[in-house]
Amino acid sequence: MCRFLIFKGKQPIRLSHLLTRPAHSIINQSFDSRLRLDRRRPMNGDGFGVAYYPLDSELSEDGPCLFKAITPAWNNQNLSTLAEKTKSDLVFAHVRASTYGVLSETNCHPFTYHSLCFMHNGGISNFKGIKRRLLNHINDEYLNFIQGSTDSECAFALFLDTLDKLGYDPRKQDGDFGNVALRKAMLRTIDYIRDWTKEANRNEVHVEPSLLNFAVTDGSTVIVSRYITSKTDEAASLHFSCGSSFVETSPGEYRVERLDRNQDVIMVASEPLTFERGDWTAVPTNSILTIKKQTILLHPIIDEYYQEDPLYLRSSTLAESKGLMGSIPLAKAVEKNVPPLEREGRTRPPTAVAHIA
């Protein structure tokens, strides 16, 4: 299935340091995924996309720059040239292995709407069974926004409609909706999909769960979910890394430096970009990761699929069978050590795992 990558830094980075140069960059992952646990479908060759926010504030007034193509990412010379000549401090990148929707640029992620940018790794269970209900639920503005045929773009339209109905105008030029608003809209979007698919699957005998690794940004805050509609299965893999810089130590080899306590560089990825075990931390299944300025917050999603036992070991069989598990032997400490916290609505208050000094 798909892979995505998010970079947010205090200083801009050349896109090639994320997309093409590292030996295990997201582009190289699309054809050479040495960290993927399932090898039955090693290619992500059904198109790619990269969205990046310009450094010039005048150019970023109405959202990010967007480059998408249906050619395999590893064989696109325009992408290589663009990546070497472009810098940004906020980047969303995605390589696609299609599960729903034909091969077309309109079906490639990320999707953008004014200042907002969105991408998805996974799939909505029995999407055909809920598609009509989803489309009937959203306002015409967001219904007419949909250009492709993927469940992912429909999920983004639902997110926009939800944000609007919460009292925030998605057409806002300068973005900056705030982490509370974006997280609340993300949680409610997941709620709708969970409840609708549960109802649609009520009479089905064998139904796979929805895998909802969503990522959204307004150009300032980043919200990422790692979620599955199952109490026993692992969600698609997701990791984060933070430090003072992301540096090239030798041709193709990179590492995350931690020279001080500042988190100047934050990356979130379906599959780690480096082979250093200590560079990356697994995001707990069924949780929301928030990047607020350069602070990372983790909120567990507390619903019927939440596991109260912090030592419960979910099965990775489903995610592996779909090629959605990419990992090095990462420590599970973050999943075991999320402390008991007071409940805040549907989620517990955040655990701050990184912050600016």
Coordinates of N, CA and C in Angstrom, one line a residue, residues 79-303:
L79 N 10.7 15.4 -11.0 CA 10.7 15.3 -9.5 C 12.2 15.5 -9.0
S80 N 13.1 14.8 -9.6 CA 14.5 14.9 -9.2 C 15.0 16.3 -9.3
T81 N 14.7 17.0 -10.4 CA 15.2 18.3 -10.6 C 14.5 19.3 -9.6
L82 N 13.2 19.2 -9.5 CA 12.5 20.0 -8.5 C 13.0 19.9 -7.1
A83 N 13.3 18.6 -6.7 CA 13.7 18.4 -5.3 C 15.1 19.0 -5.1
E84 N 16.0 19.0 -6.1 CA 17.3 19.6 -5.9 C 17.3 21.1 -5.8
K85 N 16.2 21.7 -6.3 CA 16.2 23.2 -6.5 C 15.2 23.9 -5.5
T86 N 14.5 23.1 -4.7 CA 13.4 23.6 -3.8 C 13.7 23.4 -2.4
K87 N 13.4 24.4 -1.6 CA 13.5 24.3 -0.1 C 12.2 24.7 0.5
S88 N 11.9 24.0 1.7 CA 10.6 24.3 2.4 C 10.8 23.9 3.8
D89 N 10.1 24.5 4.7 CA 10.1 24.1 6.1 C 8.9 23.2 6.5
L90 N 8.0 22.9 5.5 CA 6.9 22.0 5.8 C 6.5 21.3 4.5
V91 N 6.7 20.0 4.5 CA 6.6 19.1 3.3 C 5.7 17.9 3.6
F92 N 4.8 17.7 2.7 CA 4.0 16.4 2.7 C 4.3 15.7 1.4
A93 N 4.7 14.4 1.6 CA 5.1 13.6 0.4 C 4.4 12.2 0.5
H94 N 4.0 11.7 -0.7 CA 3.2 10.4 -0.7 C 3.5 9.6 -1.9
V95 N 3.7 8.3 -1.7 CA 3.9 7.4 -2.9 C 2.7 6.4 -2.8
R96 N 2.1 6.1 -3.9 CA 0.8 5.4 -3.9 C 0.9 4.0 -4.5
A97 N 0.2 3.1 -3.8 CA -0.1 1.8 -4.3 C -1.6 1.7 -4.3
S98 N -2.3 1.8 -5.4 CA -3.7 2.0 -5.4 C -4.5 0.8 -4.9
T99 N -5.5 1.1 -4.0 CA -6.4 0.1 -3.6 C -7.8 0.5 -3.9
Y100 N -8.1 1.7 -4.2 CA -9.4 2.2 -4.6 C -9.2 3.4 -5.5
G101 N -9.8 3.3 -6.7 CA -9.7 4.4 -7.7 C -8.7 4.1 -8.7
V102 N -8.9 4.6 -9.9 CA -8.0 4.3 -11.1 C -6.7 5.1 -11.0
L103 N -5.8 4.8 -11.9 CA -4.5 5.5 -11.9 C -4.7 6.8 -12.6
S104 N -4.7 7.9 -11.9 CA -4.8 9.2 -12.5 C -4.2 10.2 -11.5
E105 N -3.8 11.4 -12.0 CA -3.3 12.4 -11.1 C -4.3 12.9 -10.1
T106 N -5.6 12.9 -10.4 CA -6.6 13.3 -9.5 C -6.7 12.4 -8.3
N107 N -6.2 11.2 -8.5 CA -6.3 10.2 -7.4 C -5.0 10.1 -6.6
C108 N -4.0 10.9 -7.0 CA -2.7 10.9 -6.2 C -2.8 11.9 -5.1
H109 N -2.2 11.5 -4.0 CA -2.1 12.4 -2.8 C -0.8 13.2 -2.9
P110 N -0.7 14.3 -2.1 CA -1.7 14.9 -1.2 C -2.8 15.6 -2.0
F111 N -3.9 15.9 -1.2 CA -5.0 16.7 -1.7 C -4.9 18.0 -1.0
T112 N -5.2 19.1 -1.7 CA -5.1 20.4 -1.1 C -6.5 21.2 -1.3
Y113 N -6.7 22.0 -0.3 CA -7.9 22.9 -0.4 C -7.5 24.2 0.3
H114 N -7.2 25.3 -0.5 CA -6.7 26.5 0.1 C -5.5 26.3 0.9
S115 N -5.5 26.6 2.2 CA -4.3 26.4 3.0 C -4.1 25.0 3.5
L116 N -5.1 24.1 3.4 CA -5.1 22.8 3.9 C -4.5 21.8 3.0
C117 N -3.8 20.8 3.6 CA -3.2 19.7 2.8 C -3.5 18.4 3.5
F118 N -3.8 17.3 2.8 CA -4.3 16.1 3.4 C -3.8 14.9 2.6
M119 N -3.4 13.8 3.4 CA -3.1 12.5 2.7 C -3.5 11.4 3.6
H120 N -3.4 10.2 3.1 CA -4.0 9.0 3.7 C -3.2 7.8 3.4
N121 N -2.9 6.9 4.4 CA -2.4 5.6 4.2 C -3.3 4.6 4.8
G122 N -3.8 3.7 4.0 CA -4.8 2.7 4.5 C -5.9 2.5 3.6
G123 N -7.1 2.3 4.1 CA -8.3 2.2 3.3 C -9.5 2.1 4.2
I124 N -10.7 2.6 3.6 CA -11.9 2.6 4.4 C -12.7 1.3 4.1
S125 N -13.0 0.6 5.1 CA -13.7 -0.7 5.0 C -15.0 -0.5 4.2
N126 N -15.3 -1.4 3.2 CA -16.6 -1.4 2.5 C -17.0 0.0 2.1
F127 N -16.0 0.7 1.5 CA -16.3 2.1 1.1 C -17.5 2.2 0.2
K128 N -17.7 1.3 -0.7 CA -18.9 1.3 -1.6 C -20.2 1.3 -0.8
G129 N -20.1 0.7 0.4 CA -21.3 0.6 1.2 C -21.7 1.9 1.9
I130 N -20.7 2.8 2.1 CA -21.0 4.1 2.8 C -20.8 5.3 1.9
K131 N -20.4 5.1 0.7 CA -20.0 6.3 -0.2 C -21.2 7.2 -0.3
R132 N -22.4 6.6 -0.7 CA -23.6 7.5 -0.9 C -23.9 8.3 0.4
R133 N -23.8 7.6 1.6 CA -24.1 8.3 2.8 C -23.1 9.4 3.1
L134 N -21.9 9.2 2.8 CA -20.9 10.2 3.0 C -21.1 11.4 2.1
L135 N -21.4 11.1 0.8 CA -21.6 12.2 -0.1 C -22.9 13.0 0.2
N136 N -23.9 12.3 0.7 CA -25.1 13.0 1.0 C -25.0 13.8 2.3
H137 N -24.0 13.5 3.1 CA -23.8 14.2 4.4 C -23.1 15.5 4.2
I138 N -22.2 15.6 3.2 CA -21.4 16.8 3.1 C -22.1 17.9 2.2
N139 N -21.8 19.1 2.5 CA -22.3 20.2 1.7 C -21.8 20.3 0.3
D140 N -22.6 20.9 -0.6 CA -22.3 20.9 -2.1 C -20.8 21.4 -2.3
E141 N -20.4 22.4 -1.6 CA -19.1 23.0 -1.8 C -18.0 21.9 -1.8
Y142 N -18.1 21.0 -0.8 CA -17.1 20.0 -0.6 C -17.4 18.7 -1.5
L143 N -18.6 18.5 -1.8 CA -19.0 17.5 -2.8 C -18.4 17.8 -4.2
N144 N -18.6 19.1 -4.6 CA -18.1 19.5 -5.9 C -16.5 19.6 -5.9
F145 N -15.9 19.7 -4.7 CA -14.5 19.7 -4.7 C -13.8 18.4 -5.1
I146 N -14.5 17.3 -4.9 CA -14.0 16.0 -5.2 C -13.8 15.8 -6.7
Q147 N -12.6 15.5 -7.2 CA -12.3 15.4 -8.6 C -11.9 13.9 -8.9
G148 N -11.4 13.2 -8.0 CA -11.0 11.8 -8.3 C -12.1 10.8 -7.8
S149 N -11.6 9.5 -7.6 CA -12.5 8.5 -7.3 C -12.0 7.7 -6.0
T150 N -11.2 8.2 -5.3 CA -10.6 7.5 -4.1 C -11.4 7.7 -2.8
D151 N -11.4 6.7 -2.0 CA -11.9 6.9 -0.6 C -11.2 8.0 0.1
S152 N -9.9 8.1 -0.1 CA -9.1 9.1 0.6 C -9.6 10.6 0.3
E153 N -9.8 10.9 -1.0 CA -10.3 12.2 -1.3 C -11.6 12.5 -0.7
C154 N -12.5 11.5 -0.7 CA -13.8 11.6 0.0 C -13.7 11.9 1.5
A155 N -12.7 11.2 2.1 CA -12.4 11.4 3.5 C -12.0 12.8 3.7
F156 N -11.2 13.4 2.8 CA -10.7 14.8 3.0 C -11.9 15.7 2.8
A157 N -12.8 15.5 1.9 CA -14.0 16.3 1.7 C -14.9 16.2 3.0
L158 N -14.9 15.1 3.6 CA -15.7 14.9 4.9 C -15.0 15.7 6.0
F159 N -13.7 15.7 6.0 CA -12.9 16.5 7.0 C -13.2 18.0 6.8
L160 N -13.2 18.5 5.5 CA -13.5 19.9 5.3 C -14.9 20.3 5.7
D161 N -15.8 19.4 5.4 CA -17.2 19.7 5.8 C -17.4 19.7 7.3
T162 N -16.7 18.8 8.0 CA -16.7 18.7 9.4 C -16.1 19.9 10.1
L163 N -15.0 20.4 9.5 CA -14.3 21.6 10.0 C -15.2 22.8 9.9
D164 N -15.9 22.8 8.7 CA -16.9 23.9 8.5 C -18.0 23.9 9.5
K165 N -18.6 22.7 9.7 CA -19.7 22.6 10.6 C -19.3 22.8 12.1
L166 N -18.0 22.8 12.4 CA -17.5 23.1 13.7 C -17.4 24.6 13.9
G167 N -17.6 25.4 12.8 CA -17.5 26.8 12.9 C -16.2 27.4 12.3
Y168 N -15.4 26.6 11.6 CA -14.2 27.1 11.0 C -14.2 27.1 9.5
D169 N -14.0 28.2 8.8 CA -14.1 28.2 7.4 C -12.9 27.7 6.7
P170 N -13.0 26.5 6.0 CA -11.8 25.9 5.4 C -11.2 26.8 4.3
R171 N -11.9 27.8 3.8 CA -11.4 28.7 2.8 C -10.5 29.8 3.3
K172 N -10.3 29.8 4.7 CA -9.5 30.8 5.3 C -8.1 30.8 4.7
Q173 N -7.7 32.0 4.2 CA -6.5 32.1 3.4 C -5.3 31.9 4.2
D174 N -5.2 32.3 5.4 CA -3.9 32.2 6.1 C -3.8 30.9 7.0
G175 N -4.8 30.0 6.8 CA -4.7 28.8 7.6 C -4.8 29.1 9.1
D176 N -3.9 28.4 9.8 CA -3.7 28.7 11.3 C -5.0 28.5 12.0
F177 N -5.6 27.3 11.8 CA -6.9 27.0 12.5 C -6.7 26.7 14.0
G178 N -5.4 26.3 14.3 CA -5.1 25.9 15.6 C -5.2 24.4 15.8
N179 N -4.4 23.8 16.7 CA -4.3 22.4 16.9 C -5.6 21.8 17.4
V180 N -6.3 22.5 18.3 CA -7.6 22.0 18.9 C -8.6 21.8 17.8
A181 N -8.8 22.8 16.9 CA -9.8 22.7 15.9 C -9.5 21.6 14.9
L182 N -8.3 21.5 14.5 CA -7.9 20.5 13.5 C -8.0 19.1 14.1
R183 N -7.6 18.9 15.3 CA -7.7 17.6 16.0 C -9.2 17.2 16.2
K184 N -10.0 18.2 16.6 CA -11.4 17.9 16.8 C -12.1 17.5 15.5
A185 N -11.7 18.1 14.4 CA -12.3 17.8 13.1 C -11.8 16.4 12.6
M186 N -10.5 16.1 12.9 CA -10.0 14.8 12.6 C -10.7 13.7 13.3
L187 N -10.9 13.9 14.6 CA -11.5 12.9 15.5 C -13.0 12.7 15.0
R188 N -13.7 13.7 14.7 CA -15.1 13.6 14.3 C -15.2 12.9 12.9
T189 N -14.2 13.2 12.0 CA -14.2 12.5 10.7 C -14.0 11.0 10.9
I190 N -13.1 10.6 11.8 CA -12.9 9.2 12.1 C -14.2 8.6 12.7
D191 N -14.8 9.4 13.6 CA -16.1 8.9 14.2 C -17.1 8.6 13.1
Y192 N -17.3 9.5 12.1 CA -18.3 9.3 11.1 C -18.0 8.0 10.3
I193 N -16.7 7.9 9.9 CA -16.3 6.7 9.1 C -16.5 5.4 9.9
R194 N -16.1 5.5 11.1 CA -16.2 4.3 12.0 C -17.7 3.9 12.1
D195 N -18.6 4.8 12.5 CA -20.0 4.5 12.7 C -20.7 4.1 11.4
W196 N -20.4 4.7 10.3 CA -21.1 4.4 9.1 C -20.6 3.0 8.6
T197 N -19.4 2.7 8.6 CA -18.9 1.4 8.2 C -19.4 0.3 9.1
K198 N -19.5 0.6 10.4 CA -20.0 -0.4 11.3 C -21.4 -0.8 11.0
E199 N -22.2 0.2 10.6 CA -23.6 0.0 10.2 C -23.7 -0.7 8.9
A200 N -22.9 -0.3 7.9 CA -22.9 -0.9 6.6 C -22.4 -2.4 6.6
N201 N -21.6 -2.7 7.6 CA -21.0 -4.1 7.7 C -21.8 -5.0 8.6
R202 N -22.9 -4.5 9.1 CA -23.6 -5.2 10.1 C -24.0 -6.7 9.7
N203 N -24.3 -6.8 8.5 CA -24.8 -8.1 8.0 C -23.7 -8.9 7.2
E204 N -22.5 -8.3 7.1 CA -21.4 -8.9 6.4 C -20.7 -10.0 7.3
V205 N -20.3 -11.1 6.7 CA -19.7 -12.2 7.4 C -18.2 -11.9 7.7
H206 N -17.5 -11.6 6.6 CA -16.0 -11.4 6.8 C -15.7 -9.9 6.3
V207 N -15.4 -9.1 7.3 CA -15.2 -7.7 7.0 C -13.9 -7.3 7.6
E208 N -13.0 -6.7 6.7 CA -11.8 -6.1 7.2 C -12.0 -4.8 7.9
P209 N -11.2 -4.4 8.8 CA -11.4 -3.1 9.5 C -10.9 -2.0 8.6
S210 N -11.3 -0.8 8.9 CA -10.8 0.4 8.2 C -9.4 0.8 8.8
L211 N -8.5 1.2 7.9 CA -7.2 1.6 8.3 C -7.1 3.1 8.0
L212 N -7.0 3.9 9.0 CA -7.2 5.4 8.8 C -5.9 6.1 9.4
N213 N -4.8 6.0 8.6 CA -3.7 6.9 8.9 C -3.9 8.2 8.1
F214 N -4.5 9.2 8.7 CA -4.7 10.5 8.0 C -3.7 11.5 8.5
A215 N -3.3 12.4 7.6 CA -2.5 13.5 7.9 C -3.0 14.8 7.3
V216 N -3.1 15.8 8.1 CA -3.6 17.1 7.6 C -2.7 18.2 8.2
T217 N -2.6 19.3 7.5 CA -1.9 20.5 8.0 C -2.6 21.7 7.4
D218 N -2.5 22.8 8.1 CA -3.0 24.1 7.6 C -1.8 25.0 7.3
G219 N -0.6 24.5 7.2 CA 0.6 25.2 7.0 C 1.3 25.6 8.3
S220 N 0.7 25.4 9.4 CA 1.3 25.7 10.7 C 1.3 24.5 11.6
T221 N 0.1 24.0 11.9 CA -0.1 22.8 12.7 C -0.2 21.6 11.9
V222 N 0.3 20.4 12.4 CA 0.2 19.2 11.7 C -0.6 18.2 12.6
I223 N -1.6 17.5 12.1 CA -2.3 16.5 12.8 C -2.2 15.2 12.0
V224 N -1.8 14.1 12.7 CA -1.7 12.8 12.1 C -2.4 11.7 12.9
S225 N -3.2 10.9 12.3 CA -3.8 9.8 13.1 C -3.2 8.4 12.7
R226 N -3.1 7.6 13.7 CA -2.8 6.1 13.4 C -3.9 5.4 14.0
Y227 N -4.8 4.8 13.2 CA -6.1 4.3 13.7 C -6.5 3.1 12.9
I228 N -7.2 2.2 13.5 CA -7.8 1.0 12.9 C -9.1 0.7 13.7
T229 N -10.1 0.3 13.0 CA -11.4 -0.1 13.6 C -11.3 -1.5 14.1
S230 N -10.4 -1.8 15.0 CA -10.2 -3.1 15.5 C -9.6 -3.0 16.9
K231 N -9.9 -3.8 17.8 CA -9.4 -3.8 19.2 C -8.2 -4.7 19.3
T232 N -8.0 -5.6 18.3 CA -6.9 -6.6 18.4 C -5.8 -6.5 17.3
D233 N -6.1 -5.7 16.2 CA -5.1 -5.6 15.2 C -4.3 -4.3 15.3
E234 N -3.1 -4.4 14.7 CA -2.2 -3.2 14.7 C -2.6 -2.4 13.5
A235 N -2.6 -1.1 13.6 CA -2.8 -0.2 12.5 C -1.6 -0.1 11.6
A236 N -1.8 0.5 10.4 CA -0.6 0.7 9.5 C 0.5 1.4 10.3
S237 N 1.7 1.1 9.9 CA 2.9 1.6 10.7 C 3.0 3.1 10.6
L238 N 3.5 3.7 11.6 CA 3.7 5.2 11.7 C 4.8 5.4 12.7
H239 N 5.7 6.3 12.4 CA 6.8 6.6 13.2 C 7.1 8.1 13.2
F240 N 7.7 8.6 14.3 CA 8.2 10.0 14.3 C 9.6 10.1 14.7
S241 N 10.3 11.2 14.3 CA 11.6 11.4 14.7 C 11.8 12.9 14.9
C242 N 12.6 13.3 15.9 CA 12.9 14.7 16.1 C 14.3 14.9 16.6
G243 N 14.9 16.1 16.3 CA 16.2 16.4 16.8 C 16.6 17.8 16.3
S244 N 17.9 18.0 16.4 CA 18.4 19.4 16.1 C 18.6 19.5 14.6
S245 N 18.9 18.4 13.9 CA 19.1 18.5 12.4 C 19.0 17.1 11.8
F246 N 18.8 17.0 10.5 CA 18.8 15.8 9.7 C 19.9 15.9 8.7
V247 N 21.0 15.2 9.0 CA 22.3 15.4 8.2 C 22.7 14.2 7.4
E248 N 23.4 14.5 6.4 CA 24.0 13.4 5.5 C 25.4 13.2 6.0
T249 N 25.6 11.9 6.5 CA 26.9 11.6 7.0 C 27.9 11.0 5.9
S250 N 27.3 10.4 4.9 CA 28.1 10.0 3.7 C 27.1 9.9 2.6
P251 N 27.5 9.7 1.4 CA 26.5 9.7 0.3 C 25.4 8.6 0.5
G252 N 24.2 9.2 0.6 CA 23.0 8.3 0.8 C 22.7 7.9 2.2
E253 N 23.6 8.2 3.1 CA 23.4 7.8 4.5 C 23.1 9.1 5.4
Y254 N 22.0 9.0 6.1 CA 21.6 10.1 6.9 C 21.3 9.7 8.4
R255 N 21.4 10.7 9.3 CA 21.0 10.4 10.6 C 20.4 11.7 11.3
V256 N 19.6 11.5 12.3 CA 19.0 12.6 13.0 C 20.0 13.0 14.2
E257 N 20.5 14.2 14.1 CA 21.4 14.7 15.2 C 20.6 15.3 16.4
R258 N 21.1 15.0 17.6 CA 20.5 15.6 18.8 C 21.6 16.3 19.5
L259 N 21.9 17.5 19.1 CA 23.0 18.2 19.7 C 22.6 19.0 21.0
D260 N 21.3 19.2 21.1 CA 20.7 19.9 22.2 C 19.3 19.4 22.4
R261 N 18.5 20.1 23.3 CA 17.1 19.6 23.5 C 16.1 20.3 22.6
N262 N 16.6 21.2 21.7 CA 15.7 21.8 20.7 C 15.3 20.7 19.7
Q263 N 14.0 20.8 19.4 CA 13.4 19.9 18.3 C 13.2 20.7 17.1
D264 N 14.4 21.1 16.4 CA 14.3 21.9 15.2 C 13.8 21.2 14.0
V265 N 13.9 19.9 14.0 CA 13.5 19.0 12.9 C 12.6 18.0 13.4
I266 N 11.4 17.9 12.8 CA 10.4 16.8 13.2 C 10.0 16.1 11.9
M267 N 10.0 14.8 11.9 CA 9.6 14.0 10.7 C 8.6 12.9 11.2
V268 N 7.6 12.7 10.4 CA 6.6 11.6 10.6 C 6.6 10.8 9.4
A269 N 6.7 9.5 9.5 CA 6.8 8.7 8.3 C 6.1 7.3 8.5
S270 N 5.5 6.8 7.4 CA 5.0 5.4 7.5 C 6.1 4.4 7.7
E271 N 7.3 4.8 7.1 CA 8.4 3.9 7.2 C 9.7 4.8 7.5
P272 N 10.5 4.4 8.4 CA 11.7 5.3 8.8 C 12.6 5.5 7.6
L273 N 13.1 6.7 7.6 CA 14.1 7.1 6.5 C 15.5 6.7 6.8
T274 N 15.8 6.3 8.0 CA 17.1 5.9 8.4 C 17.1 4.5 9.0
F275 N 18.2 3.9 9.1 CA 18.3 2.6 9.6 C 18.8 2.6 11.1
E276 N 18.9 3.8 11.7 CA 19.3 3.9 13.1 C 18.1 3.6 14.0
R277 N 18.2 2.6 14.8 CA 17.1 2.3 15.7 C 16.7 3.4 16.6
G278 N 17.7 4.2 17.1 CA 17.4 5.3 18.0 C 16.8 6.5 17.4
D279 N 16.7 6.6 16.0 CA 16.3 7.8 15.4 C 14.7 7.9 15.4
W280 N 14.0 6.8 15.6 CA 12.6 6.8 15.3 C 11.8 6.2 16.5
T281 N 10.6 6.6 16.7 CA 9.7 6.1 17.8 C 8.4 5.7 17.1
A282 N 7.9 4.6 17.5 CA 6.6 4.1 16.9 C 5.5 4.9 17.6
V283 N 4.5 5.4 16.7 CA 3.3 6.1 17.2 C 2.4 5.0 17.7
P284 N 1.8 5.1 18.9 CA 0.9 4.1 19.3 C -0.3 3.9 18.4
T285 N -0.8 2.7 18.2 CA -2.0 2.4 17.5 C -3.2 3.1 18.1
N286 N -4.1 3.7 17.3 CA -5.3 4.4 17.7 C -4.9 5.6 18.6
S287 N -4.2 6.5 18.0 CA -3.8 7.7 18.7 C -3.7 8.8 17.6
I288 N -3.6 10.0 18.1 CA -3.4 11.2 17.3 C -2.1 11.9 17.7
L289 N -1.3 12.2 16.7 CA -0.1 12.9 16.9 C -0.3 14.3 16.4
T290 N 0.1 15.3 17.2 CA 0.0 16.7 16.9 C 1.4 17.4 16.9
I291 N 1.7 18.1 15.9 CA 2.8 19.0 15.9 C 2.4 20.4 16.0
K292 N 2.6 21.0 17.2 CA 2.2 22.3 17.5 C 3.5 23.2 17.6
K293 N 3.7 24.0 16.6 CA 5.0 24.7 16.5 C 6.0 23.5 16.4
Q294 N 7.0 23.4 17.3 CA 7.9 22.3 17.2 C 7.8 21.4 18.5
T295 N 6.5 21.3 18.9 CA 6.2 20.4 20.0 C 5.4 19.3 19.5
I296 N 5.7 18.0 19.9 CA 4.9 16.9 19.6 C 4.0 16.4 20.8
L297 N 2.7 16.3 20.5 CA 1.8 15.8 21.5 C 1.1 14.5 21.0
L298 N 0.9 13.6 21.9 CA 0.2 12.3 21.6 C -1.1 12.2 22.4
H299 N -2.2 12.0 21.7 CA -3.5 11.8 22.3 C -4.0 10.4 22.0
P300 N -4.3 9.6 22.9 CA -5.0 8.3 22.6 C -6.4 8.6 22.2
I301 N -6.9 7.8 21.2 CA -8.3 7.9 20.8 C -9.1 6.9 21.6
I302 N -9.9 7.4 22.4 CA -10.7 6.6 23.4 C -12.1 6.3 22.8
D303 N -12.2 5.1 22.3 CA -13.5 4.7 21.8 C -13.6 3.2 22.0

